[in-house]
Short mmCIF file of C-alpha atoms in Angstrom, two decimals:
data_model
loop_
_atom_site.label_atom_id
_atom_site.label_comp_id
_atom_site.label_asym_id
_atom_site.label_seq_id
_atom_site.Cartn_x
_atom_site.Cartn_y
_atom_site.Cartn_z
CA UNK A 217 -14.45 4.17 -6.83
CA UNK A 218 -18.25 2.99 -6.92
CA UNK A 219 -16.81 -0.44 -7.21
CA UNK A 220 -14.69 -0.37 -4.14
CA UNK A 221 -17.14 1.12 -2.06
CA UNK A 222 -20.85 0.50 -0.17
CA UNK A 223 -23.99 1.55 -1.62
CA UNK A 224 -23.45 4.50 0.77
CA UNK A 225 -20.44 5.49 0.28
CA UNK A 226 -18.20 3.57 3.32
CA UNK A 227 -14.98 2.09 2.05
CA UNK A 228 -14.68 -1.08 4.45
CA UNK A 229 -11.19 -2.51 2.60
CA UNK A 230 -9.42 -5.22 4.02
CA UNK A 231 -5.87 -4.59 3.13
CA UNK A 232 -4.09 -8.00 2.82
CA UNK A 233 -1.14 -6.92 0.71
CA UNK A 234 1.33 -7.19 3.20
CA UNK A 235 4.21 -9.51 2.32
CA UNK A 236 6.99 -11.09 5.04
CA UNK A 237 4.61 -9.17 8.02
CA UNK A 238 1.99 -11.03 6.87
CA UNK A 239 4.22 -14.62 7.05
CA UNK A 240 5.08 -13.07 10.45
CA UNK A 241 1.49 -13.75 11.93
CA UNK A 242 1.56 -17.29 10.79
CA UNK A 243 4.27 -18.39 12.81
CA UNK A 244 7.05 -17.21 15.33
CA UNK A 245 9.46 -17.99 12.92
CA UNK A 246 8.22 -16.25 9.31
CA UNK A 247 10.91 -18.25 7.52
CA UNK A 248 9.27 -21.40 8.21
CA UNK A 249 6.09 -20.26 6.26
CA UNK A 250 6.27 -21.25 2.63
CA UNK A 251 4.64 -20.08 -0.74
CA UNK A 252 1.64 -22.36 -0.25
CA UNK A 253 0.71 -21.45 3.25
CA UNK A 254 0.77 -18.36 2.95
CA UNK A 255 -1.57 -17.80 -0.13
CA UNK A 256 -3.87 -20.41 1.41
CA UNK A 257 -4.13 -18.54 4.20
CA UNK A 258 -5.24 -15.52 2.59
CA UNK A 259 -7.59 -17.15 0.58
CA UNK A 260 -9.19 -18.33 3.64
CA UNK A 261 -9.59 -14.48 4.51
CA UNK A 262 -10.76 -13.49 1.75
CA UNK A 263 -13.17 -16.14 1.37
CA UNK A 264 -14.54 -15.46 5.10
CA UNK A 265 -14.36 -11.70 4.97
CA UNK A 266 -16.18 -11.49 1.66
CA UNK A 267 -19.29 -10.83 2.71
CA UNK A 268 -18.55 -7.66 5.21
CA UNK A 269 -15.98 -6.08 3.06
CA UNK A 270 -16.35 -3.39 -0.33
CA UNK A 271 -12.97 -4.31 -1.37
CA UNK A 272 -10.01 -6.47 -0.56
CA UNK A 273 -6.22 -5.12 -1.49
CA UNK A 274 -4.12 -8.05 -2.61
CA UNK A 275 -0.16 -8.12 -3.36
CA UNK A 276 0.57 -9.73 -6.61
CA UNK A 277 3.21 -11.99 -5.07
CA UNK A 278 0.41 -13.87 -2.68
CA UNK A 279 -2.72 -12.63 -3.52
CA UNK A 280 -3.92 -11.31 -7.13
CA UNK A 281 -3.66 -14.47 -9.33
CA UNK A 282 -4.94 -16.93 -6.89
CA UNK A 283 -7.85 -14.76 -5.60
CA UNK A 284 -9.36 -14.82 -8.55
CA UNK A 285 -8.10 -18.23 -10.06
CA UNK A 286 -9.33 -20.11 -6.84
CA UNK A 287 -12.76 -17.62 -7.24
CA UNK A 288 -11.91 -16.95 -3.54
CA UNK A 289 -13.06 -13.27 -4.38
CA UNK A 290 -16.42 -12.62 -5.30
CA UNK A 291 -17.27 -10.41 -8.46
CA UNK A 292 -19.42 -8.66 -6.34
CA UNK A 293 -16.24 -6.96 -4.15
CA UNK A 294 -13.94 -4.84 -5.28
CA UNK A 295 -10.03 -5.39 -5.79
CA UNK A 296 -7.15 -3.16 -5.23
CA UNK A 297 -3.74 -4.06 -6.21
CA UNK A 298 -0.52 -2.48 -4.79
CA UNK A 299 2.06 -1.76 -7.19
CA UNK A 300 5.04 -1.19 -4.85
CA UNK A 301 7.92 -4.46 -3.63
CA UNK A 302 8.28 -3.13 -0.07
CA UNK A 303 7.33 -3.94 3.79
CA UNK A 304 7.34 -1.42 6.49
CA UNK A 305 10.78 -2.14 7.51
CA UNK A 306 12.27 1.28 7.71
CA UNK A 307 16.18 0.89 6.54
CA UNK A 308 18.40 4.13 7.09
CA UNK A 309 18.53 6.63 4.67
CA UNK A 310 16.32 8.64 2.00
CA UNK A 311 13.91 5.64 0.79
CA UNK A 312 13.46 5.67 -2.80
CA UNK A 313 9.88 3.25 -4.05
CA UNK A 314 10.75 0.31 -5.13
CA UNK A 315 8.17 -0.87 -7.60
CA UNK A 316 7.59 -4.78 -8.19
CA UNK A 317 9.95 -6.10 -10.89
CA UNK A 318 7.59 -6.94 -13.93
CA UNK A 319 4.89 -5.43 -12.92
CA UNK A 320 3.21 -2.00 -13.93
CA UNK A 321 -0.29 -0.17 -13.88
CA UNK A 322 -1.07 -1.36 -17.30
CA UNK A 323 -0.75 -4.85 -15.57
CA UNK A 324 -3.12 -4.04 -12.28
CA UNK A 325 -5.83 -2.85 -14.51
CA UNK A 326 -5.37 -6.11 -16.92
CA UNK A 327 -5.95 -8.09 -14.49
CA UNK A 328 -9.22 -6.65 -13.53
CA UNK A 329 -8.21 -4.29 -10.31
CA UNK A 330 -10.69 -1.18 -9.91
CA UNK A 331 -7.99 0.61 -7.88
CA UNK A 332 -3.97 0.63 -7.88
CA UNK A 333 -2.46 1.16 -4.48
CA UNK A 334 1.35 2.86 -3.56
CA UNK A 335 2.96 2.84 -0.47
CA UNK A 336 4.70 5.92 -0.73
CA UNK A 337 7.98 6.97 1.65
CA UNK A 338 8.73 10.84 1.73
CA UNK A 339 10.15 13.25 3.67
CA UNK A 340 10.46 16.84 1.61
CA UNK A 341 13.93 17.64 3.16
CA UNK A 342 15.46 13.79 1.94
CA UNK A 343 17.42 13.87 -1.38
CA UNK A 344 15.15 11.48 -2.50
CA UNK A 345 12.27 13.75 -2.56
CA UNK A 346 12.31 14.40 -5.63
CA UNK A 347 12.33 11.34 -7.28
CA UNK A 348 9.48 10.13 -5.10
CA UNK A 349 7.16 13.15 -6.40
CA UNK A 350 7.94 11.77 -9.77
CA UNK A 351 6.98 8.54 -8.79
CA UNK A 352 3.57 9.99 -7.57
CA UNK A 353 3.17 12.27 -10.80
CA UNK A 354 3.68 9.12 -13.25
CA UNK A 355 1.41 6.67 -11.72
CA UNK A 356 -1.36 9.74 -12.03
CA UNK A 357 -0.77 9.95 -15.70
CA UNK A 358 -1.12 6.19 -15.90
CA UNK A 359 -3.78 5.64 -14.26
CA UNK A 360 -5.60 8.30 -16.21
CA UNK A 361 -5.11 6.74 -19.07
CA UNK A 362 -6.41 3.61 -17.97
CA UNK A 363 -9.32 4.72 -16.11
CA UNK A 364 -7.93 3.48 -12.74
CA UNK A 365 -8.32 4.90 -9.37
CA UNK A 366 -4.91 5.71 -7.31
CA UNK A 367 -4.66 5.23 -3.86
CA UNK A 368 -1.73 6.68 -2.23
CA UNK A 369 -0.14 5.88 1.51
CA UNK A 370 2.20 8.63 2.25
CA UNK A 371 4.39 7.00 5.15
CA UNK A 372 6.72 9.15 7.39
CA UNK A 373 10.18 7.70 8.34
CA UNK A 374 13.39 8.60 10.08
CA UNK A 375 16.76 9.69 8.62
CA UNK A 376 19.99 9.23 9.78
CA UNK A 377 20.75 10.29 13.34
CA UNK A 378 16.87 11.19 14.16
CA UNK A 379 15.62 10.59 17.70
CA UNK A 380 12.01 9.18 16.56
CA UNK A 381 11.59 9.16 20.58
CA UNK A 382 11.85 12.64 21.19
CA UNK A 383 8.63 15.15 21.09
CA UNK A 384 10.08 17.47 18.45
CA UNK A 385 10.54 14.41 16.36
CA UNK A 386 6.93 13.01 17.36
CA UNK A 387 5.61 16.83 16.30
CA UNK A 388 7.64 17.16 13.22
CA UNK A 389 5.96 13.70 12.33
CA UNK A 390 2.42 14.72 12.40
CA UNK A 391 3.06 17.83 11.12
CA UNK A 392 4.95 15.65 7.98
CA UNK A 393 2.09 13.27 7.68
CA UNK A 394 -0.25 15.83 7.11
CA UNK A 395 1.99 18.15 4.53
CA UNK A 396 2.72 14.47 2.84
CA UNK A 397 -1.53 14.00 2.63
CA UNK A 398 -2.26 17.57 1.10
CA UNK A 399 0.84 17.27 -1.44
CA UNK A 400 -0.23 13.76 -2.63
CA UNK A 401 -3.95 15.07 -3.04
CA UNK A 402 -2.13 18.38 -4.74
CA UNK A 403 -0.53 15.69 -7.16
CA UNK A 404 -3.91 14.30 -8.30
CA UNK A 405 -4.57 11.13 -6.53
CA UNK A 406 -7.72 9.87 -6.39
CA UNK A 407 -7.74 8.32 -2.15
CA UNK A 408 -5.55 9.37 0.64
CA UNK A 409 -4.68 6.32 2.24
CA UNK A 410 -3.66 8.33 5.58
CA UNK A 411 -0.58 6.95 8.18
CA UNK A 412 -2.02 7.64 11.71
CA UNK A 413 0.14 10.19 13.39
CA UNK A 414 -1.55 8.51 16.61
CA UNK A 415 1.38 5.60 15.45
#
C-alpha cells in the first residue's frame, strides 16, 4: 500500500480505468473515438498528472501496456489495475462481475501493478448475491498469494421494478452502501473504495 500512497499516508489516485465513459468525454459522439485516441489521450493524463498523484488506476484495454511501454508513468507512482470488463451502465436485473476475458490477478501483478482493483455490483437480497461474495472471497485468496493489495468498489444498483426516485429507495441505498462496505472489509480486502451515497 506504501507504494500507492504519500509519504504521509494520503492516497491521491487518479482513477483512469474507465472504458466507453471515458471515450464519452472525448467527443459527443463516443463512437467516433478510436483505439488510438483514446490511449493517447490518457497518456497525456498520466504524463501531466504524474507529478501530483501517488497512484494512477489504468484499464488493461487502454491503459496498462502503453503506460508503461510509452514510460508515460513514472516508477516513482504507483499503479493499480482493475480486473473487472464493465462500465457503470446499470442493465436490469441481478448483475453478476464480469471479469476481463484473458486476464487474471496473476496477470495484474506480472505486469508490475502494486494494487488490483474490482468494481463490485451487490445487493444481498439479488440471486446473484451469492456468486458475487465468491467473487470477492477468490480474488482475496489470490491476491494473498501474490502479495497484492485488493481494492474493492462495492456499487449499489436497482432491480427490476425499483423506484430509484423515491426516498425509501434513496434510504435503502445508503443504508446498502454501507452494509456492502463493512461486508467487503468482513471478506478481507485490503481498501474500501466507497460509492458516495451523496450520488
Amino acid at each position: 500500500m506504501q507504494r500507492v500512497s504519500t509519504a504521509d499516508g494520503f492516497f491521491p489516485i487518479c482513477a483512469l480505468d474507465h472504458l466507453s465513459d471515458f471515450q464519452e468525454l472525448l467527443a459527443a459522439d463516443p463512437k467516433s473515438v478510436d483505439f488510438a485516441q483514446t490511449v493517447q489521450a490518457k497518456m497525456e493524463l498520466i504524463r501531466t498528472l504524474s507529478p501530483h498523484v501517488s497512484a494512477f488506476l489504468l484499464d488493461a484495454e487502454f491503459g496498462l501496456a502503453q503506460a508503461i511501454a510509452s514510460r508515460s508513468l513514472p516508477g516513482s507512482v504507483g499503479l493499480m489495475a482493475s480486473i473487472e470488463n464493465e462500465d457503470y451502465a446499470i442493465p436490469p436485473g441481478a448483475r453478476r462481475t464480469r471479469m476481463r476475458a484473458g486476464w487474471s490477478a496473476q496477470q495484474i501483478k506480472l505486469i508490475g501493478a502494486d494494487v488490483l482493483k474490482l468494481l463490485w455490483f451487490y445487493r444481498p437480497e439479488a440471486e446473484s448475491a451469492g456468486h458475487q461474495r465468491d467473487v470477492v472471497r477468490s480474488l482475496v485468496a489470490q491476491c494473498a498469494d501474490l502479495s497484492l493489495a485488493l481494492v474493492v468498489e462495492p456499487i449499489w444498483y436497482p432491480l427490476v421494478g425499483e423506484d430509484t426516485k423515491s426516498k425509501e429507495w434513496q434510504a435503502k441505498r445508503v443504508e446498502g452502501i454501507i452494509l456492502s462496505g463493512h461486508l467487503a472489509n468482513d471478506l478481507g480486502i485490503d481498501m474500501l473504495r466507497p460509492n458516495s451515497p451523496a450520488t
